[in-house]
XYZ file of C-alpha atoms in Angstrom:
448
model
C -0.143 -0.279 0.411
C 2.512 2.420 -0.851
C -0.242 4.900 -2.511
C -1.441 5.437 1.348
C 0.852 6.370 4.056
C -0.574 6.400 7.985
C -1.547 9.454 9.904
C -2.652 10.103 13.207
C -5.866 13.359 13.260
C -8.124 14.441 15.502
C -12.023 14.928 14.399
C -13.961 17.989 15.744
C -15.294 15.895 19.003
C -12.206 15.955 20.241
C -11.261 12.002 19.446
C -8.115 10.734 17.765
C -8.234 8.287 14.680
C -6.002 6.658 12.661
C -6.348 7.565 8.568
C -4.909 7.025 5.606
C -3.361 9.621 3.771
C -3.153 9.375 -0.051
C 0.371 9.561 -2.186
C -0.862 11.414 -5.593
C 1.659 9.597 -7.193
C 0.265 6.093 -6.626
C -2.876 6.916 -6.758
C -2.084 8.023 -10.481
C -0.342 4.622 -10.978
C -3.068 2.744 -10.046
C -5.279 4.505 -12.381
C -2.856 3.764 -15.196
C -2.378 0.111 -13.635
C -6.299 -0.057 -13.541
C -6.884 1.010 -17.520
C -4.300 -0.930 -18.464
C -5.969 -4.196 -16.964
C -8.947 -3.777 -19.593
C -6.701 -2.112 -22.452
C -9.866 -2.666 -24.970
C -12.380 -1.481 -22.697
C -10.558 1.370 -22.086
C -9.522 2.011 -25.755
C -13.318 1.899 -26.549
C -14.405 4.637 -24.026
C -11.222 7.113 -25.229
C -12.798 6.396 -28.557
C -15.473 8.085 -27.904
C -14.189 11.050 -26.351
C -11.941 11.136 -29.118
C -14.247 11.153 -32.184
C -16.340 14.073 -30.195
C -12.689 16.101 -29.858
C -11.729 15.358 -33.292
C -15.043 16.344 -34.550
C -15.384 19.856 -32.788
C -11.892 21.093 -34.364
C -12.622 19.253 -37.636
C -16.186 20.858 -38.093
C -15.289 23.920 -36.848
C -12.749 23.885 -39.540
C -14.621 23.433 -42.455
C -17.283 26.113 -41.099
C -14.768 28.503 -41.002
C -12.943 27.414 -44.244
C -16.398 27.535 -45.930
C -16.368 31.401 -44.348
C -12.792 32.246 -45.696
C -13.554 30.834 -49.202
C -16.776 33.080 -49.964
C -14.890 36.133 -48.502
C -11.825 35.662 -50.750
C -14.159 34.834 -53.876
C -15.951 38.410 -52.953
C -12.643 40.008 -52.371
C -11.803 38.879 -55.682
C -13.919 40.583 -56.974
C -12.020 44.222 -56.028
C -12.388 45.964 -52.820
C -14.191 48.646 -54.740
C -16.797 46.863 -56.582
C -20.357 47.679 -55.978
C -22.840 45.207 -57.590
C -26.466 47.118 -58.160
C -28.851 43.554 -58.962
C -32.462 43.908 -60.322
C -34.937 42.394 -58.243
C -37.396 42.950 -61.218
C -38.822 41.511 -64.431
C -35.216 42.167 -66.247
C -33.465 40.702 -63.043
C -35.278 38.559 -60.941
C -38.431 38.254 -59.134
C -40.829 41.521 -59.133
C -41.454 43.705 -55.729
C -43.381 46.032 -54.866
C -42.120 49.798 -53.947
C -43.798 52.418 -51.534
C -46.650 52.715 -54.161
C -47.586 48.993 -55.221
C -46.570 46.252 -56.919
C -44.315 47.012 -59.745
C -43.084 44.011 -61.970
C -43.109 45.228 -65.912
C -41.359 44.013 -68.619
C -38.874 45.459 -71.098
C -36.678 48.609 -69.757
C -37.850 52.167 -70.237
C -41.448 51.626 -70.774
C -44.020 53.370 -68.673
C -46.276 51.746 -66.206
C -48.253 53.363 -63.349
C -48.336 51.632 -59.491
C -50.975 51.082 -57.688
C -51.728 54.673 -56.528
C -52.479 55.232 -60.249
C -49.609 57.401 -60.435
C -47.580 57.734 -63.450
C -43.849 56.762 -62.634
C -40.728 55.688 -65.214
C -39.937 52.219 -65.214
C -38.009 50.372 -61.988
C -36.000 47.904 -63.886
C -32.785 48.558 -65.013
C -31.601 49.222 -68.489
C -28.558 50.301 -70.697
C -28.740 54.000 -70.585
C -28.613 53.459 -66.305
C -25.362 51.912 -67.332
C -24.232 54.639 -69.475
C -25.655 57.104 -67.542
C -23.419 56.247 -64.411
C -20.347 56.601 -66.664
C -21.122 60.541 -66.406
C -18.136 61.551 -64.329
C -20.006 64.707 -63.944
C -23.092 62.735 -62.279
C -20.861 60.016 -60.391
C -17.310 61.432 -59.994
C -16.026 58.952 -57.932
C -17.184 55.992 -60.284
C -14.221 54.494 -62.568
C -16.793 52.640 -64.920
C -19.931 51.323 -64.798
C -20.521 47.968 -66.808
C -23.937 46.398 -67.336
C -24.663 42.451 -67.345
C -26.668 40.336 -69.381
C -27.167 36.715 -68.043
C -28.424 33.570 -69.889
C -28.277 29.805 -69.356
C -26.921 28.094 -72.795
C -26.068 24.529 -73.985
C -22.941 24.994 -75.342
C -21.211 22.123 -78.285
C -17.947 21.656 -79.819
C -17.666 18.279 -81.883
C -19.003 15.593 -79.531
C -18.965 17.813 -76.386
C -21.352 19.388 -75.093
C -21.575 21.704 -71.857
C -24.369 23.699 -69.892
C -23.150 27.141 -68.518
C -23.870 30.617 -67.856
C -23.124 33.392 -70.011
C -22.388 36.946 -68.837
C -22.993 39.590 -71.701
C -21.297 43.109 -70.874
C -18.700 45.977 -71.591
C -14.870 45.444 -71.535
C -14.631 47.298 -68.571
C -16.609 44.210 -66.548
C -12.792 42.294 -66.793
C -11.073 44.772 -64.243
C -14.401 45.881 -62.384
C -14.848 42.236 -61.598
C -10.552 41.247 -61.163
C -11.050 38.773 -64.302
C -7.957 38.867 -65.941
C -7.223 36.360 -68.714
C -4.823 33.867 -68.933
C -4.074 33.088 -72.599
C -5.514 35.189 -75.542
C -6.765 38.615 -74.885
C -10.033 40.203 -73.915
C -12.922 41.446 -76.776
C -12.838 45.273 -77.096
C -15.162 48.046 -77.283
C -15.680 47.597 -80.799
C -16.700 43.899 -80.576
C -19.341 45.156 -78.217
C -20.522 47.901 -81.072
C -20.540 45.205 -83.903
C -22.083 42.631 -81.562
C -19.448 40.311 -82.915
C -19.859 36.656 -82.256
C -16.742 36.211 -80.043
C -16.265 35.038 -76.212
C -13.857 34.961 -73.137
C -14.543 31.358 -71.334
C -13.441 29.872 -68.175
C -11.511 27.098 -67.406
C -13.766 24.673 -66.807
C -15.777 25.500 -70.061
C -12.545 24.781 -71.829
C -12.227 21.473 -69.391
C -15.571 20.238 -70.828
C -15.518 21.044 -74.439
C -12.069 20.981 -75.466
C -9.734 18.812 -73.187
C -7.185 19.696 -70.273
C -6.782 23.280 -69.909
C -2.918 22.753 -69.339
C -2.566 20.993 -72.355
C -5.196 22.542 -75.154
C -5.356 25.994 -76.645
C -9.298 27.066 -77.187
C -8.102 30.428 -78.585
C -9.095 30.718 -82.234
C -11.576 27.948 -82.303
C -15.464 28.108 -81.916
C -18.214 26.766 -79.890
C -22.165 27.090 -80.626
C -24.125 27.563 -77.594
C -27.800 27.990 -78.041
C -27.282 27.840 -82.134
C -24.690 30.837 -81.875
C -21.613 30.426 -83.349
C -18.917 32.126 -81.344
C -15.553 32.822 -81.208
C -12.669 32.099 -78.659
C -10.650 35.341 -78.060
C -9.121 34.617 -74.474
C -9.298 32.117 -71.394
C -9.933 33.508 -68.007
C -7.610 33.136 -64.984
C -8.069 30.341 -62.865
C -10.379 31.353 -60.063
C -11.522 28.503 -58.040
C -14.554 27.189 -56.476
C -16.376 28.566 -53.643
C -18.489 25.546 -51.741
C -20.618 24.369 -54.976
C -20.219 27.316 -57.069
C -17.405 27.060 -59.748
C -16.008 30.751 -60.591
C -14.445 29.061 -63.653
C -17.585 27.949 -65.085
C -18.123 30.704 -66.936
C -18.218 32.582 -70.568
C -18.240 36.521 -71.462
C -19.145 37.866 -74.768
C -20.031 41.395 -75.712
C -23.698 42.097 -73.964
C -24.775 43.120 -77.654
C -24.051 39.722 -78.830
C -25.841 38.154 -76.151
C -29.073 40.381 -76.001
C -29.362 39.614 -79.569
C -28.875 36.414 -79.482
C -29.598 34.750 -76.364
C -30.570 37.259 -73.442
C -33.165 39.410 -75.476
C -32.505 42.945 -76.541
C -32.156 46.130 -73.474
C -32.667 43.200 -70.654
C -30.045 43.621 -68.024
C -30.469 41.671 -64.795
C -27.280 43.812 -63.249
C -24.549 46.757 -63.300
C -20.960 46.036 -61.741
C -19.596 49.702 -60.851
C -15.886 50.418 -59.932
C -15.303 53.130 -57.637
C -12.062 54.900 -58.211
C -10.400 53.847 -55.023
C -11.076 51.792 -52.230
C -11.562 54.900 -50.284
C -14.342 55.961 -52.458
C -16.429 53.048 -52.750
C -19.018 54.829 -50.189
C -19.165 57.875 -52.080
C -19.827 55.998 -55.073
C -22.683 53.847 -53.601
C -24.558 57.039 -52.710
C -23.866 58.703 -56.349
C -24.662 55.612 -58.089
C -28.138 55.660 -55.890
C -28.684 59.223 -56.492
C -28.037 58.472 -60.733
C -30.948 55.783 -60.243
C -33.261 57.741 -58.238
C -33.211 60.695 -60.728
C -33.191 58.624 -63.806
C -36.696 56.621 -62.547
C -38.368 59.738 -61.108
C -38.617 58.185 -57.579
C -39.635 60.053 -54.879
C -38.723 60.668 -51.260
C -39.039 57.050 -49.808
C -39.433 55.006 -53.102
C -37.609 52.018 -54.210
C -36.758 50.611 -57.956
C -36.508 47.144 -58.793
C -33.004 46.908 -57.595
C -30.348 46.684 -54.817
C -27.352 48.228 -54.526
C -24.685 46.426 -51.991
C -20.885 46.743 -51.740
C -18.388 44.225 -51.804
C -17.493 44.945 -47.678
C -21.623 44.924 -47.263
C -21.716 41.363 -49.070
C -18.952 40.040 -46.910
C -20.021 41.655 -43.748
C -23.618 39.633 -44.414
C -21.524 36.811 -45.572
C -19.123 36.535 -42.687
C -22.211 37.007 -40.293
C -24.206 34.027 -42.002
C -21.310 31.694 -41.837
C -20.499 32.343 -37.820
C -23.723 31.418 -37.093
C -23.170 28.091 -39.489
C -20.028 27.180 -37.761
C -21.429 27.890 -34.400
C -24.115 24.992 -35.670
C -21.503 22.855 -36.848
C -19.435 22.957 -33.398
C -22.608 22.410 -31.416
C -23.720 19.148 -33.329
C -20.568 17.623 -32.695
C -20.588 19.016 -29.330
C -23.549 16.344 -28.883
C -21.130 13.710 -29.624
C -18.519 14.674 -26.648
C -21.903 14.265 -24.566
C -22.318 10.398 -25.904
C -18.445 10.103 -25.068
C -18.841 11.032 -21.297
C -22.251 8.896 -20.966
C -19.497 6.145 -21.987
C -17.488 6.894 -19.519
C -19.902 6.647 -16.526
C -20.920 3.517 -17.973
C -17.348 2.078 -17.798
C -16.863 3.001 -14.665
C -19.828 1.626 -13.161
C -18.919 -1.201 -14.515
C -15.383 -0.927 -12.990
C -16.777 -0.038 -9.517
C -18.972 -3.534 -9.588
C -16.056 -5.828 -10.503
C -13.688 -3.816 -7.775
C -16.267 -3.914 -4.863
C -14.268 -6.571 -2.970
C -11.031 -4.473 -4.014
C -12.450 -1.387 -2.435
C -13.952 -2.994 0.253
C -10.736 -4.263 1.285
C -8.767 -0.614 1.444
C -11.515 0.905 3.664
C -11.338 -1.944 5.701
C -7.361 -1.239 5.914
C -8.123 2.832 6.785
C -8.500 4.299 2.966
C -10.856 7.332 3.441
C -13.909 8.076 1.323
C -11.811 11.131 -0.088
C -9.509 8.460 -1.343
C -11.434 6.085 -2.950
C -13.064 8.989 -5.028
C -9.827 10.047 -5.963
C -8.711 6.951 -7.053
C -11.629 6.373 -9.832
C -11.821 10.136 -10.685
C -8.067 9.983 -11.856
C -9.226 7.031 -13.902
C -12.297 8.328 -15.713
C -10.379 11.796 -16.172
C -7.348 10.006 -17.528
C -9.350 8.285 -20.088
C -11.183 11.800 -21.227
C -7.511 13.816 -21.022
C -5.684 10.861 -23.253
C -9.106 10.991 -25.746
C -9.304 14.174 -25.812
C -5.558 14.373 -26.924
C -5.154 11.793 -29.647
C -8.673 13.645 -30.576
C -6.957 17.074 -30.954
C -4.503 15.254 -32.904
C -7.418 13.618 -35.414
C -8.996 16.812 -35.707
C -5.560 18.953 -36.112
C -4.416 16.421 -38.888
C -8.121 16.071 -40.416
C -8.505 19.885 -41.321
C -5.110 19.610 -43.660
C -7.664 17.681 -45.958
C -10.036 19.494 -48.413
C -13.546 18.162 -47.477
C -16.395 18.482 -50.247
C -14.180 21.086 -52.153
C -13.788 23.255 -49.036
C -10.549 23.874 -47.306
C -10.743 23.777 -43.325
C -9.257 26.640 -41.864
C -7.794 25.337 -38.136
C -9.495 27.593 -35.435
C -7.054 27.359 -32.026
C -9.932 28.271 -29.730
C -11.445 25.643 -31.165
C -9.021 22.909 -29.915
C -8.513 24.808 -26.763
C -12.610 24.515 -26.249
C -12.796 20.852 -27.095
C -9.998 19.831 -25.255
C -10.995 21.458 -22.084
C -14.816 20.460 -22.416
C -13.296 16.821 -22.740
C -11.586 17.255 -19.038
C -14.888 18.791 -17.823
C -16.780 15.597 -19.018
C -14.653 12.910 -17.407
C -14.939 14.915 -14.422
C -18.471 15.365 -14.403
C -19.190 12.038 -15.738
C -16.969 10.380 -13.696
C -18.151 12.214 -10.104
C -21.450 9.738 -10.344
C -19.265 6.267 -10.045
C -16.662 7.455 -8.357
C -19.122 9.047 -5.454
C -20.615 5.648 -5.605
C -17.605 3.158 -4.958
C -16.463 5.990 -2.297
C -19.945 5.319 -0.401
C -19.361 1.710 -0.070
C -19.397 0.373 3.634
C -16.624 -1.599 3.836
C -18.499 -4.734 5.178
C -20.933 -4.381 2.577
C -18.188 -4.107 -0.125
C -16.021 -7.116 1.758
C -19.524 -9.240 1.663
C -19.555 -8.934 -2.643
C -19.811 -11.623 -4.603
């Protein structure tokens, strides 16, 4: 019994009593021996904590990685970019302004609200983009590019691919930070003459021509919904954001897309580039003022569009991603709770199996505290060892790409998961330890 030393102490009622003091090092050694006596059972118990800790670290890393990818993707569009997105007939679902429903079809046509007051169209038009390029009306706007989109089926020989085509002006490439890796951009003349030319993304190249690193599609032609387009450039790789592939796109002159694929004067958005990142707020105010003046909007009235800067979009998506990350961590934390229940179950079995041992120790003077410490150390060791291995698995797993998302390790999640695992061991081990400490020596010695 090296774990204990005999000592004499006096109770509050004045009676002297011999007791056994605990040697922490020996108690720890006995706990290790006890766990090693049932290796398989101990490993299976630790497995529950291991999975819980690794899941918390990994899922929080996936959530953070997804948020970072979305933020990087939006910032890659340019920190000084403002997007005016149509929400009416030209750009999506129609929404009503203060005066009532304002759907309407075809930019530039007159329509009326439910109040019966005639107003200008509330949809975005090509003239809106031209007005925003007026330096006198919007001095902080460097460029404004109208965007018309259409979903098309493109073919090259026997290969076919469904892709979204974007019709716009040449200034869109700089505003959206879309450089080319081969060939060149189309120019203003191509827009004025509605030339059948296009710049395509790497995913389109891969699906229609082959490996982008081995083939050069510049000078070749693709046929989209019956329209033959000559490839003049290939966009540089931008990667994927979750399930959205930024390289799966075709960009062509807006006149070509409107005349043949999307409908004349129909635009879905306007990409506005501020003169610099410090002028984004001023450019956004000027954009709203120009559009309000062009569409004769009264005070408090809104058109069928929304204006968002890159910073606003990043802020909104970051907030949404934070909620998503917390939910993932909460789901993973449930497995930690299940692991703690496993510790309670195994420790209760251990107490039952070692009842006679407990009885002998108490018969020779071991106090309630000594027995309590003995089983608490065993339960805590299970959770600590399981937590440490779980940290290693979680950190290693965060280096592997999961469903297109590269996890970003969050250091605080490691400390939180490991700390909770230790608390789980103490909490769920306290009940069986208390039960063992509460056994009467005579009853324990009689146990068969």
